[in-house]
Short mmCIF file of C-alpha atoms in Angstrom, two decimals:
data_model
loop_
_atom_site.label_atom_id
_atom_site.label_comp_id
_atom_site.label_asym_id
_atom_site.label_seq_id
_atom_site.Cartn_x
_atom_site.Cartn_y
_atom_site.Cartn_z
CA MET A 14 -84.32 0.89 -56.95
CA LYS A 15 -81.57 -0.86 -55.11
CA LYS A 16 -77.89 0.14 -55.23
CA VAL A 17 -75.67 -2.95 -55.14
CA ILE A 18 -72.15 -3.99 -56.00
CA VAL A 19 -71.87 -6.58 -58.79
CA ALA A 20 -68.85 -8.57 -59.94
CA ASP A 21 -67.60 -10.04 -63.21
CA GLN A 22 -66.41 -13.30 -61.65
CA ALA A 23 -64.42 -14.38 -64.71
CA ALA A 24 -62.27 -11.24 -64.61
CA CYS A 25 -61.28 -11.55 -60.91
CA VAL A 26 -57.60 -12.56 -60.40
CA ASN A 27 -57.87 -12.88 -56.58
CA CYS A 28 -55.56 -9.98 -55.89
CA LEU A 29 -57.69 -9.03 -52.82
CA THR A 30 -57.24 -5.32 -53.49
CA CYS A 31 -60.97 -4.79 -53.00
CA GLU A 32 -60.95 -6.49 -49.59
CA LEU A 33 -57.92 -4.49 -48.43
CA ALA A 34 -59.44 -1.17 -49.68
CA CYS A 35 -62.68 -1.94 -47.79
CA SER A 36 -61.05 -2.85 -44.52
CA THR A 37 -58.61 0.04 -44.69
CA ALA A 38 -61.40 2.55 -45.29
CA PHE A 39 -63.53 1.41 -42.43
CA TYR A 40 -61.06 -0.09 -39.94
CA LYS A 41 -57.81 1.68 -40.95
CA GLU A 42 -56.21 -1.77 -41.29
CA PRO A 43 -55.59 -3.66 -44.55
CA VAL A 44 -56.93 -6.97 -43.17
CA SER A 45 -59.18 -9.21 -45.36
CA GLU A 46 -61.09 -10.52 -42.34
CA LEU A 47 -62.40 -6.96 -41.66
CA SER A 48 -63.61 -6.48 -45.20
CA CYS A 49 -67.31 -6.39 -46.16
CA ILE A 50 -66.47 -7.93 -49.54
CA LYS A 51 -65.04 -11.43 -49.66
CA ILE A 52 -63.22 -13.28 -52.43
CA THR A 53 -63.52 -17.08 -51.97
CA THR A 54 -62.45 -20.11 -53.97
CA LYS A 55 -65.16 -22.57 -54.90
CA GLU A 56 -64.60 -26.36 -54.91
CA ASP A 57 -63.89 -26.28 -58.68
CA GLY A 58 -61.11 -23.74 -58.12
CA SER A 59 -63.04 -20.78 -59.64
CA LEU A 60 -63.37 -17.56 -57.68
CA LYS A 61 -66.53 -16.21 -56.13
CA THR A 62 -66.96 -12.60 -55.03
CA LEU A 63 -69.36 -12.29 -52.07
CA VAL A 64 -70.98 -8.93 -51.55
CA CYS A 65 -74.05 -7.58 -49.81
CA VAL A 66 -77.03 -7.86 -52.09
CA GLN A 67 -79.08 -5.63 -49.72
CA CYS A 68 -81.52 -8.48 -49.07
CA GLY A 69 -82.58 -7.13 -45.69
CA LYS A 70 -82.14 -10.32 -43.66
CA CYS A 71 -79.80 -8.44 -41.31
CA ALA A 72 -82.56 -5.85 -40.68
CA LYS A 73 -85.14 -8.59 -39.95
CA ALA A 74 -82.76 -10.19 -37.45
CA CYS A 75 -82.02 -6.89 -35.66
CA GLU A 76 -84.16 -6.80 -32.55
CA ALA A 77 -82.97 -3.24 -31.74
CA GLY A 78 -84.31 -1.86 -35.03
CA ALA A 79 -80.90 -0.43 -35.81
CA ILE A 80 -80.81 -1.52 -39.48
CA THR A 81 -83.02 0.34 -41.87
CA GLN A 82 -83.15 0.72 -45.64
CA ASN A 83 -82.39 4.15 -47.13
CA ALA A 84 -83.85 5.71 -50.27
CA LYS A 85 -81.23 4.00 -52.43
CA GLY A 86 -82.24 0.54 -51.13
CA VAL A 87 -79.09 0.23 -49.04
CA TYR A 88 -79.41 -1.19 -45.51
CA MET A 89 -77.55 1.03 -42.98
CA ILE A 90 -76.68 0.31 -39.35
CA SER A 91 -77.43 3.08 -36.81
CA LYS A 92 -74.57 3.49 -34.36
CA LYS A 93 -76.98 5.04 -31.90
CA LEU A 94 -79.49 2.13 -31.91
CA CYS A 95 -77.13 -0.86 -32.34
CA VAL A 96 -76.49 -2.91 -29.22
CA ASN A 97 -73.72 -4.99 -30.95
CA CYS A 98 -75.41 -8.31 -30.29
CA GLY A 99 -74.25 -9.77 -33.62
CA LYS A 100 -77.60 -11.22 -34.66
CA CYS A 101 -77.31 -9.37 -37.98
CA VAL A 102 -73.92 -10.96 -38.63
CA GLU A 103 -75.37 -14.40 -37.96
CA ALA A 104 -78.36 -13.73 -40.22
CA CYS A 105 -76.33 -12.71 -43.26
CA PRO A 106 -76.56 -15.52 -45.79
CA PHE A 107 -73.40 -14.36 -47.55
CA GLY A 108 -71.12 -13.85 -44.51
CA VAL A 109 -70.27 -10.29 -45.42
CA LEU A 110 -71.25 -8.47 -42.25
CA VAL A 111 -68.18 -7.91 -40.08
CA LYS A 112 -68.10 -7.79 -36.29
CA SER A 113 -64.91 -6.61 -34.71
CA GLU A 114 -63.99 -6.52 -31.02
CA ASP A 115 -62.58 -3.05 -31.56
CA ARG A 116 -65.88 -1.51 -32.69
CA ASP A 117 -69.26 -0.97 -31.05
CA VAL A 118 -71.20 -1.67 -34.24
CA PRO A 119 -70.82 -4.37 -36.96
CA SER A 120 -69.96 -3.24 -40.48
CA LYS A 121 -71.82 -4.01 -43.66
CA CYS A 122 -71.48 -2.94 -47.26
CA ILE A 123 -73.06 0.38 -47.92
CA SER A 124 -72.34 0.31 -51.61
CA CYS A 125 -69.85 3.18 -51.20
CA GLY A 126 -67.77 2.08 -54.16
CA ILE A 127 -64.39 2.06 -52.41
CA CYS A 128 -63.80 -1.54 -53.51
CA VAL A 129 -65.02 -0.72 -57.07
CA ASP A 130 -62.51 2.16 -57.39
CA ALA A 131 -59.70 0.02 -55.96
CA CYS A 132 -60.06 -2.97 -58.25
CA PRO A 133 -57.26 -2.97 -60.85
CA GLN A 134 -59.13 -5.46 -63.08
CA ASN A 135 -62.44 -3.49 -63.20
CA VAL A 136 -64.18 -6.55 -61.85
CA LEU A 137 -66.66 -4.60 -59.70
CA ALA A 138 -69.31 -2.15 -60.55
CA ILE A 139 -72.19 -0.35 -58.72
CA LYS A 140 -75.52 -1.20 -60.22
CA GLU A 141 -79.03 0.11 -59.55
CA SER A 142 -81.74 -2.45 -60.02
#
């Protein structure tokens, strides 16, 4: 079983509340660039919500062995083992790992549900698959 965040793309109104809730929770700043969830606009004008699907590509790229999968299928970054090289950020196919100059460790979605709770349109949900 994997715990992931899913989005109802059609219901999203691009308010960015999810992004701001995520960045505020983990960085104490409401800044979209620091969020582990990203709302983007596709070429046709429709919105796309990018979230970590817990694929494990970040873990494979981590030479320090700092990213491991927990019992819920969520990949977690060990602050003790991470050397902040950024290879996990580069390996993420969705661009949702965040590396900030102010922190020693990149951030990734841990399916905590902060963005889900913050969304006023009920676009997001946590799903176990």
